[in-house]
Amino acid sequence: MGRCGRPKAAILLTFLVLIWAELVAGKFLVEKNSLRVFTPESIKGNYDSAIGNFGVPQYGGSMAGAVVYPKDNKKGCQKFEASGISFRSKPGALPTFVLVDRGDCFFSLKVWNAQNAGAAAVLVADHLDEPLITMDSPEDGHASEEYIENITIPSALVDKSFGEKLKKALSKGDMVNVNLDWREAVPHPDDRVEYELWTNSNDECGVKCDMLMEFLKDFKGAAQMLEQGGYTQFTPHYITWYCPEAFTVSKQCKSQCLNHGRYCAPDPEQDFSSGYDGKDVVLENLRQLCVFRVANETRKPWVWWDYVTDFHIRCPMKEKKYGKECAEEVIKSLGLDLSKIEKCMGNPDADADNPVLKEEQEAQIGKGSRGDVTILPTLVVNNRQYRGKLEKGAVSKAICAGFEETTEPSVCLNGAAEVETNECLHNNGGCWQDMAANITACKDTFRGRVCECPIVNGVQLKGDGYRSCSASGPGRCRIHNGGCWHERRDGVTFSACLDSDDGKCTCPPGFIGDGVKKCEDINECKEKKACQCNECNCRNTWGSYECTCSSGLLYIRDHDTCIGKSASEVKYGWGAVWLVLIVLGLAGGGGYLVYKQRLRSYMDSEIRAIMAQYMPLDSQNEVANHVDEDRA
Ligand SMILES: *[C@@H]1O[C@H](CO)[C@@H](O)[C@H](O)[C@H]1NC(C)=O
Ligand SMILES: *[C@@H]1O[C@H](CO)[C@@H](O)[C@H](O)[C@H]1NC(C)=O
Ligand SMILES: *[C@@H]1O[C@H](CO)[C@@H](O)[C@H](O)[C@H]1NC(C)=O
């Protein structure tokens, strides 16, 4: 099944992508920054370059450098250090911009190689006469391309003819100095920045998904602060595809789409026969859209950031928790109205449009200065697509560059928070808490609120931070009694917690119960557990019992029996007979010892008396000492 499923999946995927490509053909806008050459005189002027979709462009800023075109490894596909080449600039000199030719390997690899050799930026010269294109990172499935997230320098593609000009000037021995300028890369018309993130709830697509999730967690705090301060208006978006009409009843479309083929997503594992289907992803995307809408209605749109990050942490595909049940727990813990979200999601099986998803499909098509959205994830700032690594610092720069001069919030200027964002004050941030012990897993950090089990009295609590946190190991009973039952009555305390009993609560002897909420006294008298002999009088106490014997008999607790004062009076059990024999034996032995000691001390004093008649005693003390020793 898996074997024949795969090629079919691939065909359908291609089909979906083809349909998509057709839909958007020619509407993809390339985001540019300006490149100015200031020497040599012969090529001085402004040129366009296309911002690479990885690395860190300096939105709102500019950067000057000296261009270098390597003699070998002109395409930058091999490591430069291997041949002893370094682009590190000397102190006081302009940073090095490395010019490489397009072709033979991924754009990102060229930039990575140049960065490792000390380049400050990379210019890639196109090898075709064509309009500028956007250099993207390799598509999913190249797990070995993990270096992409470590690219920190900006890169830009320049067209073929400008590339030739640069090379010619360099070959003549000219010093070529250029300025890369991102100041106009984002429009900045007013004092509020509108931005959108085209995202996906799929958390299993490799490096790209990992980077997206990392960004969401990292940027959350800043996003929420900007939103709460009224500086930005953020909207999340989700791309969907549609199934060609002729295929809507096919098994493939059914497993990848909602609403009879109207809204589809590719299968997360590209295998229809196992794991999650595209349909599961579209449904969760729809839920996230609805979470945003419902949160936005209550004027708290920023709760979306909490939802998506919590969902990622609590409901990952890896743990098979991705889906409705887990999602609804997250929704509830964030205090959102579940019924409103359900209503917004509508019926995913209906043969009808879903207004929310339909709007998303329409929004994918470019309008105004923004081209079609085809790369996932894509950030759009003031209706202009952001290019570069999705990373907190770089994105913050791009958003801050979107404010009209002098209207930036102070967070853009000095990085200081100016809005009170302690979300733990509301609904405890949806995190675990123990009200009785006044401990909470909610922490307000610069990354927004996180739910993490706290350290209390030096003991690290463990758990998911959302539903549970409990102490373990030594000292765990000091923390709110380890979450176990305990009770004090009349100066006596009983506890179901033992430090050594890791993570468990066990009722102490004399009690029965779950050890957490309740331990109930066992009525030993009634349950016939003790004190049941004929002469026994049983009285239950809290946690124990008292037993007395009638007719002057003695109760022996260890043997749970009544015995008389002499062996003949033993009423029950051979154990008691043995006990009496042992007692007698001990008494006899004791008597002998006493007798022996008496005799000795008697003889001692007799001998002394006799001796004293013949010689004087050294001292009274010595006698006293001796006696003391003998007595002891
Ligand atoms: C990327 O950076 C991280 C942390 O700085 C490091 O652990 C990792 O090995 C780097 N990856 C590559 C491919 O250099
Ligand atoms: C969110 O709410 C604001 C006003 O409260 C509104 O202008 C905006 O269109 C809403 N966004 C969505 C996606 O509903
Ligand atoms: C709970 O603890 C916090 C700090 O840990 C403290 O500020 C607060 O007053 C405590 N509340 C109660 C009811 O004890």
XYZ file of C-alpha atoms and ligand atoms in Angstrom:
674
model
C 0.000 0.000 0.000
C 2.756 2.369 1.033
C 4.650 1.558 -2.120
C 1.944 2.278 -4.593
C 0.679 5.177 -2.437
C 3.829 7.157 -2.860
C 3.946 7.687 -6.609
C 0.249 8.522 -6.638
C 0.885 11.060 -3.910
C 3.701 12.516 -5.924
C 1.517 12.807 -9.021
C -1.232 14.508 -7.126
C 1.208 16.803 -5.395
C 2.639 17.832 -8.713
C -0.861 18.384 -9.943
C -1.772 20.597 -7.005
C 1.406 22.534 -7.453
C 0.822 22.909 -11.200
C -2.644 24.262 -10.626
C -1.177 26.622 -8.118
C 1.599 27.738 -10.440
C -0.947 28.431 -13.160
C -3.015 30.467 -10.760
C -0.137 32.682 -9.842
C 1.911 32.737 -13.030
C 3.678 36.019 -13.553
C 2.473 37.639 -10.374
C 5.403 36.836 -8.195
C 7.073 40.092 -7.215
C 10.739 40.172 -6.449
C 11.641 42.230 -3.406
C 14.545 44.511 -4.175
C 17.014 46.585 -2.376
C 19.090 49.262 -3.898
C 22.750 48.808 -4.650
C 24.837 51.913 -5.205
C 28.319 51.870 -6.653
C 30.383 54.835 -5.528
C 33.717 53.918 -7.056
C 34.984 53.452 -9.740
C 33.628 56.432 -11.611
C 32.952 54.370 -14.752
C 30.123 52.337 -13.211
C 28.988 54.770 -10.506
C 25.234 54.774 -9.964
C 22.248 52.936 -8.562
C 21.319 49.377 -9.467
C 18.633 46.978 -8.348
C 19.411 43.767 -6.585
C 17.074 41.061 -5.307
C 17.169 40.272 -1.597
C 17.936 36.609 -0.886
C 15.379 34.703 1.137
C 17.869 33.565 3.763
C 20.555 35.272 5.753
C 19.918 38.521 7.551
C 19.198 41.615 5.461
C 19.630 44.917 7.278
C 16.099 46.253 6.912
C 16.015 49.988 7.522
C 19.771 50.161 7.214
C 22.587 50.118 4.733
C 26.021 48.621 4.506
C 29.126 49.606 2.561
C 31.729 47.177 1.309
C 34.517 46.450 -1.130
C 33.692 43.890 -3.822
C 35.983 40.889 -4.309
C 35.644 38.340 -7.117
C 37.552 35.146 -6.268
C 40.087 33.883 -8.813
C 39.114 30.249 -8.313
C 35.916 28.768 -7.018
C 34.103 31.562 -8.857
C 30.728 29.967 -8.160
C 31.464 29.582 -4.496
C 30.352 25.964 -4.395
C 33.523 24.809 -2.643
C 34.861 25.909 0.699
C 37.132 28.940 0.347
C 39.264 28.205 3.391
C 40.331 24.925 1.784
C 42.414 26.916 -0.723
C 43.577 29.377 1.916
C 41.327 32.239 0.850
C 40.032 34.615 3.504
C 37.633 37.532 3.005
C 38.116 38.893 6.481
C 38.800 42.594 6.148
C 41.634 44.269 7.956
C 40.754 46.639 10.789
C 39.640 49.979 9.408
C 39.072 48.599 5.908
C 35.642 48.228 4.347
C 34.021 44.821 4.848
C 34.268 42.408 1.941
C 31.336 41.740 -0.384
C 32.060 38.575 -2.305
C 30.846 38.367 -5.886
C 30.121 34.818 -7.078
C 28.541 33.424 -10.223
C 25.164 31.734 -10.243
C 25.007 27.980 -10.945
C 26.154 24.483 -9.953
C 24.932 24.566 -6.343
C 22.333 26.084 -4.031
C 22.454 29.852 -3.573
C 22.517 29.279 0.137
C 25.629 27.108 -0.099
C 27.514 29.860 -1.925
C 26.573 32.337 0.780
C 27.443 29.882 3.547
C 30.888 29.219 2.057
C 31.578 32.947 1.693
C 30.384 33.656 5.226
C 32.717 31.011 6.611
C 35.624 32.666 4.820
C 34.763 36.012 6.433
C 32.577 37.744 3.818
C 30.234 40.468 5.090
C 27.737 40.062 2.228
C 27.395 38.115 -1.002
C 26.421 39.313 -4.454
C 25.420 36.564 -6.847
C 25.739 37.441 -10.535
C 23.014 35.881 -12.683
C 24.237 33.816 -15.621
C 21.101 34.392 -17.675
C 19.789 37.580 -19.198
C 16.522 37.713 -17.283
C 14.651 39.869 -14.809
C 15.796 39.519 -11.216
C 14.587 36.479 -9.294
C 14.423 35.721 -5.595
C 17.105 33.385 -4.329
C 15.409 30.922 -2.039
C 16.746 28.264 0.276
C 16.459 24.662 -0.962
C 13.028 23.097 -0.728
C 12.023 20.760 2.025
C 13.638 17.386 2.314
C 17.235 18.546 2.329
C 17.941 17.769 5.925
C 21.661 18.170 5.270
C 21.123 21.844 4.509
C 20.992 22.680 8.176
C 23.600 25.398 7.761
C 20.911 27.649 6.279
C 19.748 28.756 9.670
C 23.322 29.708 10.515
C 23.630 32.151 7.627
C 23.822 35.580 9.180
C 25.057 37.725 6.301
C 22.828 39.353 3.698
C 22.887 38.345 0.074
C 21.501 39.764 -3.137
C 21.218 38.676 -6.746
C 22.383 41.111 -9.414
C 21.523 40.803 -13.088
C 23.918 39.472 -15.678
C 24.909 42.764 -17.263
C 25.666 44.488 -13.969
C 27.643 41.424 -12.879
C 29.759 41.743 -16.023
C 30.414 45.432 -15.283
C 31.606 44.638 -11.776
C 33.884 41.870 -13.009
C 35.369 44.072 -15.729
C 36.165 46.860 -13.294
C 37.757 44.403 -10.884
C 39.839 42.780 -13.617
C 41.290 46.192 -14.456
C 42.473 46.396 -10.863
C 39.906 49.042 -9.854
C 38.732 49.245 -6.284
C 34.987 48.647 -6.411
C 33.103 50.045 -3.442
C 29.341 49.595 -3.161
C 26.575 50.328 -0.739
C 23.747 47.892 -0.146
C 20.691 49.784 0.989
C 17.545 48.299 2.537
C 16.106 51.573 3.746
C 13.437 51.657 1.094
C 12.811 47.928 1.099
C 9.778 48.423 3.340
C 7.236 51.200 2.771
C 6.842 53.367 5.853
C 3.779 55.551 5.291
C 2.418 56.022 8.801
C 2.665 55.276 12.484
C 1.151 51.817 12.362
C 2.690 48.780 10.693
C 0.400 46.186 9.185
C 2.014 42.825 8.786
C 0.959 39.294 7.938
C 2.590 35.957 8.393
C 1.764 33.173 5.962
C 2.294 30.149 8.061
C 1.358 26.512 8.536
C 0.454 24.293 11.475
C 2.376 21.333 10.009
C 5.295 20.795 12.373
C 6.968 17.907 10.543
C 8.401 19.328 7.335
C 12.036 19.409 8.361
C 14.310 22.421 8.661
C 11.812 24.949 7.290
C 9.122 23.958 9.798
C 11.620 23.894 12.644
C 12.786 27.383 11.781
C 9.224 28.653 11.526
C 8.278 27.223 14.919
C 11.454 28.592 16.474
C 10.630 32.011 15.050
C 7.061 31.934 16.377
C 8.298 31.175 19.888
C 11.089 33.689 19.700
C 9.135 36.553 18.224
C 5.967 36.036 20.258
C 6.930 38.411 23.064
C 7.797 41.272 20.725
C 4.735 40.675 18.532
C 2.397 40.712 21.506
C 3.947 43.849 22.914
C 3.725 45.738 19.619
C 0.117 44.633 19.200
C -0.913 45.530 22.729
C 0.710 48.916 22.339
C -1.344 49.543 19.193
C 1.794 49.916 17.069
C 1.024 47.075 14.723
C -1.874 45.193 13.231
C -0.955 41.595 12.696
C -2.916 39.016 10.695
C -1.984 35.363 10.305
C -2.652 33.625 7.003
C -2.627 30.063 5.759
C -2.102 28.873 2.193
C -4.483 26.251 0.848
C -4.663 24.517 -2.494
C -7.695 23.116 -4.284
C -8.239 19.792 -5.896
C -9.028 19.806 -9.640
C -12.725 19.154 -10.119
C -12.203 15.875 -11.966
C -10.413 14.457 -8.945
C -12.622 15.564 -6.075
C -13.964 12.067 -5.496
C -10.554 10.413 -5.675
C -9.130 8.862 -2.541
C -6.220 11.279 -2.666
C -8.327 14.416 -2.720
C -10.500 13.009 0.016
C -7.542 12.493 2.294
C -5.916 15.836 1.545
C -8.898 18.166 1.351
C -11.825 19.625 3.238
C -15.202 20.621 1.790
C -15.136 18.212 -1.160
C -11.757 19.140 -2.588
C -12.035 22.876 -2.076
C -9.268 23.301 0.495
C -6.245 21.028 0.482
C -2.770 20.733 1.915
C -0.053 18.286 0.889
C 0.277 15.158 3.007
C 2.811 15.875 5.779
C 4.770 12.647 5.143
C 3.856 12.492 1.445
C 2.467 9.068 2.200
C -1.309 8.688 2.067
C -1.300 5.366 3.833
C 0.215 6.386 7.133
C 0.399 9.155 9.675
C -1.430 12.427 9.285
C -3.146 13.464 6.078
C -3.207 16.826 4.361
C -6.780 17.111 5.579
C -5.624 17.115 9.211
C -3.295 19.992 8.427
C -5.965 22.079 6.665
C -8.337 21.486 9.559
C -5.802 22.666 12.130
C -4.934 25.643 9.925
C -8.625 26.487 9.854
C -8.809 26.176 13.637
C -5.861 28.548 14.007
C -7.536 31.050 11.710
C -10.669 30.827 13.823
C -8.679 31.198 17.032
C -7.372 34.439 15.581
C -10.826 35.647 14.566
C -12.407 34.874 17.906
C -9.479 36.407 19.801
C -9.617 39.456 17.523
C -13.324 39.877 18.241
C -12.565 40.110 21.934
C -9.868 42.663 21.099
C -7.074 40.346 22.109
C -5.695 39.241 18.732
C -2.291 38.511 20.293
C -3.677 35.364 21.974
C -3.099 33.699 18.572
C 0.645 33.705 19.293
C 0.043 31.856 22.546
C -2.231 29.367 20.847
C 0.117 28.452 18.017
C 3.162 28.150 20.254
C 1.301 26.181 22.929
C -0.238 23.933 20.287
C 3.197 23.251 18.884
C 4.555 22.363 22.322
C 1.563 20.389 23.578
C 0.226 18.730 20.440
C 3.127 17.701 18.207
C 2.648 15.220 15.352
C 5.563 13.216 16.703
C 3.608 12.372 19.830
C 0.446 11.714 17.836
C -1.321 14.512 19.655
C -1.846 16.770 16.640
C -5.613 17.124 16.362
C -8.931 18.240 17.754
C -8.785 16.868 21.258
C -5.435 18.365 22.166
C -6.230 21.623 20.341
C -9.376 22.079 22.377
C -7.469 21.664 25.610
C -5.142 24.447 24.539
C -8.099 26.631 23.562
C -9.713 26.079 26.947
C -6.556 26.765 28.895
C -6.224 30.091 27.069
C -9.765 31.005 28.076
C -11.070 31.254 24.508
C -14.689 30.510 23.643
C -14.634 27.036 22.151
C -18.186 27.171 20.826
C -17.413 30.340 18.866
C -14.368 28.687 17.352
C -16.377 25.613 16.392
C -18.997 27.798 14.802
C -16.341 29.678 12.849
C -14.866 26.401 11.564
C -18.178 25.236 10.144
C -18.684 21.773 8.720
C -15.515 20.565 6.982
C -17.406 17.752 5.237
C -20.011 19.980 3.640
C -20.065 20.333 -0.133
C -19.988 24.088 0.217
C -17.559 26.951 0.556
C -16.027 27.721 3.907
C -16.026 31.523 4.131
C -12.862 31.656 6.229
C -10.787 29.441 3.952
C -12.222 31.033 0.826
C -11.007 34.388 2.037
C -7.565 32.910 2.578
C -7.448 31.565 -0.977
C -8.370 34.957 -2.309
C -5.784 36.668 -0.142
C -3.033 34.483 -1.621
C -3.332 36.347 -4.887
C -1.195 39.447 -4.896
C -2.606 42.907 -4.788
C -1.056 46.350 -4.921
C 2.630 46.277 -4.135
C 2.503 42.736 -2.790
C 2.982 39.828 -5.157
C 1.371 36.418 -4.819
C 2.354 34.449 -1.799
C 4.053 31.279 -2.964
C 6.856 30.723 -0.495
C 5.892 29.301 2.879
C 6.470 30.850 5.353
C 6.233 34.411 4.095
C 6.158 37.564 6.106
C 4.526 40.620 4.575
C 5.272 44.019 6.092
C 3.223 47.002 4.965
C 2.086 44.959 1.989
C 5.637 44.170 0.903
C 7.090 40.673 1.148
C 9.902 40.338 3.614
C 12.969 38.497 2.333
C 15.609 36.928 4.486
C 15.826 34.632 7.399
C 12.736 34.495 9.580
C 14.498 35.460 12.741
C 13.566 37.759 15.582
C 16.290 40.371 15.118
C 15.943 40.660 11.357
C 12.133 40.682 11.443
C 12.119 43.309 14.180
C 14.307 45.483 11.965
C 11.938 45.045 9.048
C 8.892 45.939 11.143
C 10.628 48.889 12.736
C 11.626 50.080 9.248
C 7.902 50.195 8.444
C 7.125 53.111 10.754
C 7.139 56.621 9.453
C 10.278 58.332 10.789
C 9.986 59.443 14.420
C 6.854 57.381 15.032
C 8.679 54.178 15.909
C 7.883 52.806 19.352
C 10.832 53.076 21.703
C 11.299 49.318 21.485
C 12.577 49.915 17.946
C 15.073 52.486 19.112
C 16.482 51.022 22.300
C 14.944 47.591 22.594
C 13.280 48.509 25.892
C 9.843 47.202 26.691
C 7.386 49.925 27.420
C 4.121 48.064 27.586
C 3.082 46.033 30.586
C 2.603 42.570 29.201
C 2.465 40.351 32.231
C 0.066 37.787 30.836
C 0.413 35.647 33.916
C -1.950 38.102 35.557
C -4.795 36.961 33.320
C -6.105 33.455 33.798
C -2.607 32.510 34.985
C -1.588 32.530 31.316
C -3.323 29.182 30.861
C -0.555 27.476 32.813
C -0.652 25.012 35.686
C -0.987 26.427 39.159
C -1.525 25.290 42.687
C -3.589 27.985 44.315
C -3.378 26.453 47.796
C 0.408 26.466 47.760
C 0.599 29.702 45.732
C 2.866 28.224 43.065
C 2.497 28.677 39.327
C 4.177 27.474 36.148
C 3.531 30.819 34.416
C 6.579 32.940 33.724
C 6.502 36.298 32.048
C 9.610 36.569 29.913
C 10.831 38.762 27.090
C 9.620 35.992 24.803
C 6.115 36.346 26.127
C 4.637 34.083 28.729
C 5.852 30.522 29.001
C 4.447 27.657 31.050
C 7.346 25.945 32.814
C 7.262 24.008 36.057
C 8.970 26.167 38.702
C 11.711 25.489 41.220
C 10.275 25.705 44.723
C 12.494 25.599 47.842
C 15.311 24.272 45.670
C 13.248 21.445 44.256
C 12.576 21.405 40.509
C 8.969 20.496 39.810
C 8.448 18.325 36.747
C 5.584 18.106 34.275
C 4.258 19.711 31.117
C 3.650 23.046 32.837
C 0.122 23.235 31.455
C -1.784 20.518 33.242
C 0.651 19.196 35.770
C 3.752 19.971 37.752
C 4.883 17.775 40.594
C 7.947 17.545 42.746
C 10.208 14.534 42.608
C 13.317 13.314 44.383
C 14.722 14.349 47.750
C 12.801 17.127 49.415
C 9.716 16.606 47.298
C 7.535 16.255 50.401
C 8.601 19.740 51.489
C 6.758 21.202 48.494
C 3.115 21.249 49.304
C 3.578 17.736 50.660
C 4.512 16.422 47.204
C 0.913 16.905 46.114
C -0.109 14.134 48.515
C -2.710 13.950 51.235
C -1.810 15.033 54.730
C -3.845 15.906 57.781
C -3.300 17.020 61.337
C -5.613 16.168 64.202
C -5.083 16.688 67.903
C -1.401 17.373 67.413
C -0.818 14.276 65.291
C 0.008 14.567 61.582
C -0.217 11.816 59.027
C 1.139 12.176 55.476
C 0.910 10.087 52.325
C 4.234 11.444 51.031
C 7.595 9.766 51.276
C 10.665 11.422 49.706
C 11.921 8.042 48.591
C 8.601 7.100 47.020
C 9.203 9.062 43.815
C 6.166 10.733 42.364
C 3.777 8.538 44.291
C 1.448 9.110 47.189
C 0.765 6.173 49.479
C -1.518 6.301 52.494
C 0.333 5.578 55.728
C -0.441 2.356 57.671
C -3.831 2.595 59.313
C -5.285 4.560 56.372
C -6.761 3.667 53.029
C -7.334 5.848 49.938
C -5.721 7.246 46.789
C -3.095 9.100 48.815
C -3.683 12.291 46.826
C -7.076 13.632 47.773
C -8.010 11.251 50.509
C -6.696 8.813 53.041
C -9.381 7.483 55.364
C -8.868 5.970 58.740
C -9.269 2.197 58.775
C -11.551 1.092 61.593
C -9.434 -1.840 62.746
C -12.102 -2.908 65.254
C -14.892 -3.051 62.740
C -12.816 -4.479 59.898
C -11.637 -7.235 62.275
C -8.016 -6.428 61.570
C -6.801 -6.414 65.188
C -7.806 -6.823 68.828
C -10.227 -9.649 68.160
C -9.559 -12.084 71.080
C -12.313 -12.903 73.541
C -10.810 -10.791 76.326
C -9.978 -7.932 73.921
C -11.793 -4.598 74.067
C -11.207 -2.684 70.846
C -11.436 1.079 70.476
C -10.697 2.684 67.117
C -8.608 5.851 67.027
C -7.611 8.086 64.064
C -4.869 6.229 62.235
C -4.690 3.425 64.773
C -6.639 1.569 67.526
C -6.412 0.907 71.229
C -6.823 -2.515 72.735
C -7.325 -3.426 76.368
C -7.845 -6.806 77.967
C -10.457 -7.690 80.496
C -9.855 -9.526 83.801
C -6.478 -8.041 84.496
C -4.796 -9.562 81.470
C -2.062 -7.720 79.564
C -2.370 -6.847 75.841
C 0.744 -7.657 73.782
C 0.413 -5.540 70.635
C 3.045 -7.319 68.578
C 1.208 -10.569 69.005
C -2.246 -9.041 69.121
C -3.171 -11.079 72.161
C -3.944 -10.903 75.860
C -1.696 -12.701 78.324
C -1.830 -13.268 82.049
C 0.903 -12.414 84.551
C 2.072 -16.063 84.788
C 2.617 -18.633 82.098
C -0.446 -20.641 83.188
C -2.613 -17.707 82.440
C -1.580 -17.497 78.820
C -4.734 -17.818 76.889
C -3.818 -17.707 73.327
C -1.106 -18.799 71.035
C 2.152 -20.663 71.215
C 3.882 -17.383 70.502
C 2.820 -16.138 73.871
C 4.025 -19.342 75.572
C 7.398 -18.872 73.978
C 7.386 -15.261 75.016
C 6.755 -16.200 78.621
C 9.486 -18.837 78.505
C 11.900 -16.289 77.134
C 10.899 -13.776 79.790
C 11.411 -16.409 82.460
C 14.744 -17.394 80.986
C 15.874 -13.800 80.969
C 14.657 -13.271 84.492
C 16.593 -16.382 85.652
C 19.734 -15.235 83.892
C 19.331 -11.765 85.351
C 18.907 -13.240 88.857
C 22.090 -15.226 88.517
C 24.031 -12.178 87.462
C 22.701 -10.171 90.402
C 23.555 -12.989 92.744
C 27.069 -13.238 91.359
C 27.590 -9.554 91.630
C 26.359 -9.435 95.185
C 28.675 -12.278 96.114
C 31.583 -10.564 94.532
C 31.006 -7.265 96.207
C 30.484 -9.080 99.521
C 33.753 -10.929 99.154
C 35.368 -7.763 98.014
C 34.426 -5.915 101.177
C 35.378 -8.904 103.344
C 38.836 -9.075 101.800
C 39.223 -5.354 102.155
C 38.325 -5.447 105.766
C 40.964 -8.123 106.344
C 43.592 -6.367 104.252
C 42.931 -3.031 105.939
C 44.130 -4.549 109.191
C 47.538 -5.120 107.682
C 48.223 -2.006 105.578
C 46.778 1.452 105.127
C 44.528 2.049 102.109
C 45.909 4.523 99.498
C 42.885 6.681 99.376
C 39.184 6.645 99.926
C 38.784 7.684 96.331
C 40.338 4.608 94.926
C 37.904 2.514 96.847
C 35.059 4.644 95.599
C 36.316 4.339 92.024
C 36.633 0.695 92.273
C 33.170 0.304 93.614
C 31.731 2.492 90.970
C 33.365 0.421 88.325
C 32.137 -2.751 89.805
C 28.612 -1.454 89.991
C 28.707 -0.284 86.458
C 24.689 26.107 13.468
O 24.828 26.772 14.719
C 24.587 25.953 15.836
C 24.642 26.797 17.105
O 25.392 27.933 16.945
C 25.591 24.798 15.866
O 25.321 23.965 16.980
C 25.471 24.014 14.578
O 26.436 22.992 14.576
C 25.652 24.931 13.380
N 25.416 24.166 12.164
C 26.263 24.132 11.172
C 25.886 23.295 10.004
O 27.302 24.753 11.212
C -9.485 42.316 13.729
O -10.130 43.375 14.397
C -9.922 44.653 13.803
C -10.632 45.683 14.637
O -10.896 45.273 15.898
C -10.425 44.657 12.365
O -10.147 45.895 11.759
C -9.735 43.549 11.590
O -10.239 43.475 10.285
C -9.938 42.226 12.282
N -9.216 41.210 11.561
C -9.777 40.063 11.140
C -8.944 39.149 10.345
O -10.925 39.771 11.412
C 2.099 34.271 46.076
O 3.469 34.377 45.783
C 3.845 35.607 45.197
C 5.329 35.566 44.863
O 5.827 34.286 44.852
C 3.534 36.745 46.159
O 3.875 37.968 45.554
C 2.062 36.718 46.496
O 1.781 37.720 47.450
C 1.669 35.355 47.057
N 0.226 35.319 47.247
C -0.332 34.785 48.328
C -1.820 34.799 48.374
O 0.331 34.300 49.234
